[in-house]
Amino acid sequence: MMVVIVKAPMEDSMSPLLVGTVIAVALAASYALLRRAVLQAHQPVRAEIQVRRLRRDPVTGEYRPM
């Protein structure tokens, strides 16, 4: 004796709209996390060297440190 069970195709699965929404949300979340990780990794580091200010000598026209 052989028993064949036939199910409707959409009976057990989620609707295509719901599947598309879940995929879109997952992609958006992974993009946001990846972008945040990349931006934090590549932020420029400020140099610790102090900038020397120069002023112009009115007589000779040379620039000298203040």
PDB file of C-alpha atoms in Angstrom:
ATOM      1  CA  MET A   1       0.000   0.000   0.000  1.00  0.00           C
ATOM      2  CA  MET A   2       1.414   3.398  -1.015  1.00  0.00           C
ATOM      3  CA  VAL A   3       0.356   6.738   0.484  1.00  0.00           C
ATOM      4  CA  VAL A   4       1.077   9.946  -1.426  1.00  0.00           C
ATOM      5  CA  ILE A   5       0.731  13.251   0.402  1.00  0.00           C
ATOM      6  CA  VAL A   6       0.248  16.258  -1.847  1.00  0.00           C
ATOM      7  CA  LYS A   7       0.512  19.762  -0.386  1.00  0.00           C
ATOM      8  CA  ALA A   8      -0.328  23.076  -1.930  1.00  0.00           C
ATOM      9  CA  PRO A   9       2.846  24.975  -2.884  1.00  0.00           C
ATOM     10  CA  MET A  10       2.166  28.075  -0.726  1.00  0.00           C
ATOM     11  CA  GLU A  11       0.678  26.223   2.222  1.00  0.00           C
ATOM     12  CA  ASP A  12       3.845  25.791   4.280  1.00  0.00           C
ATOM     13  CA  SER A  13       6.031  28.568   2.922  1.00  0.00           C
ATOM     14  CA  MET A  14       6.062  32.286   3.657  1.00  0.00           C
ATOM     15  CA  SER A  15       4.641  34.709   1.157  1.00  0.00           C
ATOM     16  CA  PRO A  16       7.090  36.132  -1.399  1.00  0.00           C
ATOM     17  CA  LEU A  17       6.518  39.648  -0.061  1.00  0.00           C
ATOM     18  CA  LEU A  18       7.496  38.580   3.445  1.00  0.00           C
ATOM     19  CA  VAL A  19      10.571  36.737   2.170  1.00  0.00           C
ATOM     20  CA  GLY A  20      11.627  39.801   0.172  1.00  0.00           C
ATOM     21  CA  THR A  21      11.151  42.031   3.203  1.00  0.00           C
ATOM     22  CA  VAL A  22      13.235  39.736   5.411  1.00  0.00           C
ATOM     23  CA  ILE A  23      16.033  39.633   2.830  1.00  0.00           C
ATOM     24  CA  ALA A  24      15.982  43.432   2.402  1.00  0.00           C
ATOM     25  CA  VAL A  25      16.153  44.013   6.165  1.00  0.00           C
ATOM     26  CA  ALA A  26      19.026  41.535   6.523  1.00  0.00           C
ATOM     27  CA  LEU A  27      20.969  43.192   3.699  1.00  0.00           C
ATOM     28  CA  ALA A  28      20.388  46.689   5.115  1.00  0.00           C
ATOM     29  CA  ALA A  29      21.523  45.621   8.588  1.00  0.00           C
ATOM     30  CA  SER A  30      24.653  43.896   7.308  1.00  0.00           C
ATOM     31  CA  TYR A  31      25.518  46.923   5.135  1.00  0.00           C
ATOM     32  CA  ALA A  32      25.117  49.272   8.108  1.00  0.00           C
ATOM     33  CA  LEU A  33      27.340  47.118  10.328  1.00  0.00           C
ATOM     34  CA  LEU A  34      29.979  46.715   7.627  1.00  0.00           C
ATOM     35  CA  ARG A  35      30.006  50.434   6.852  1.00  0.00           C
ATOM     36  CA  ARG A  36      30.372  51.318  10.530  1.00  0.00           C
ATOM     37  CA  ALA A  37      33.285  48.878  10.891  1.00  0.00           C
ATOM     38  CA  VAL A  38      35.055  50.233   7.805  1.00  0.00           C
ATOM     39  CA  LEU A  39      34.586  53.875   8.824  1.00  0.00           C
ATOM     40  CA  GLN A  40      35.949  53.252  12.309  1.00  0.00           C
ATOM     41  CA  ALA A  41      38.955  51.383  10.938  1.00  0.00           C
ATOM     42  CA  HIS A  42      40.002  54.086   8.468  1.00  0.00           C
ATOM     43  CA  GLN A  43      39.620  57.294  10.448  1.00  0.00           C
ATOM     44  CA  PRO A  44      42.680  59.514  10.093  1.00  0.00           C
ATOM     45  CA  VAL A  45      44.960  59.794  13.102  1.00  0.00           C
ATOM     46  CA  ARG A  46      46.077  63.277  14.096  1.00  0.00           C
ATOM     47  CA  ALA A  47      49.792  63.815  14.368  1.00  0.00           C
ATOM     48  CA  GLU A  48      51.196  64.559  17.796  1.00  0.00           C
ATOM     49  CA  ILE A  49      53.750  66.984  16.352  1.00  0.00           C
ATOM     50  CA  GLN A  50      53.103  70.578  17.346  1.00  0.00           C
ATOM     51  CA  VAL A  51      52.682  73.051  14.527  1.00  0.00           C
ATOM     52  CA  ARG A  52      55.238  75.842  14.570  1.00  0.00           C
ATOM     53  CA  ARG A  53      53.731  79.244  13.970  1.00  0.00           C
ATOM     54  CA  LEU A  54      55.708  81.640  11.840  1.00  0.00           C
ATOM     55  CA  ARG A  55      55.619  85.396  11.655  1.00  0.00           C
ATOM     56  CA  ARG A  56      57.134  87.592   9.024  1.00  0.00           C
ATOM     57  CA  ASP A  57      59.998  89.880   9.938  1.00  0.00           C
ATOM     58  CA  PRO A  58      59.001  93.375   8.760  1.00  0.00           C
ATOM     59  CA  VAL A  59      62.596  94.383   7.963  1.00  0.00           C
ATOM     60  CA  THR A  60      64.005  91.361   6.133  1.00  0.00           C
ATOM     61  CA  GLY A  61      60.752  89.724   5.022  1.00  0.00           C
ATOM     62  CA  GLU A  62      61.856  86.346   6.368  1.00  0.00           C
ATOM     63  CA  TYR A  63      59.494  84.040   8.190  1.00  0.00           C
ATOM     64  CA  ARG A  64      60.639  83.229  11.734  1.00  0.00           C
ATOM     65  CA  PRO A  65      59.167  81.171  14.547  1.00  0.00           C
ATOM     66  CA  MET A  66      57.154  83.123  17.078  1.00  0.00           C
TER      67      MET A  66
END
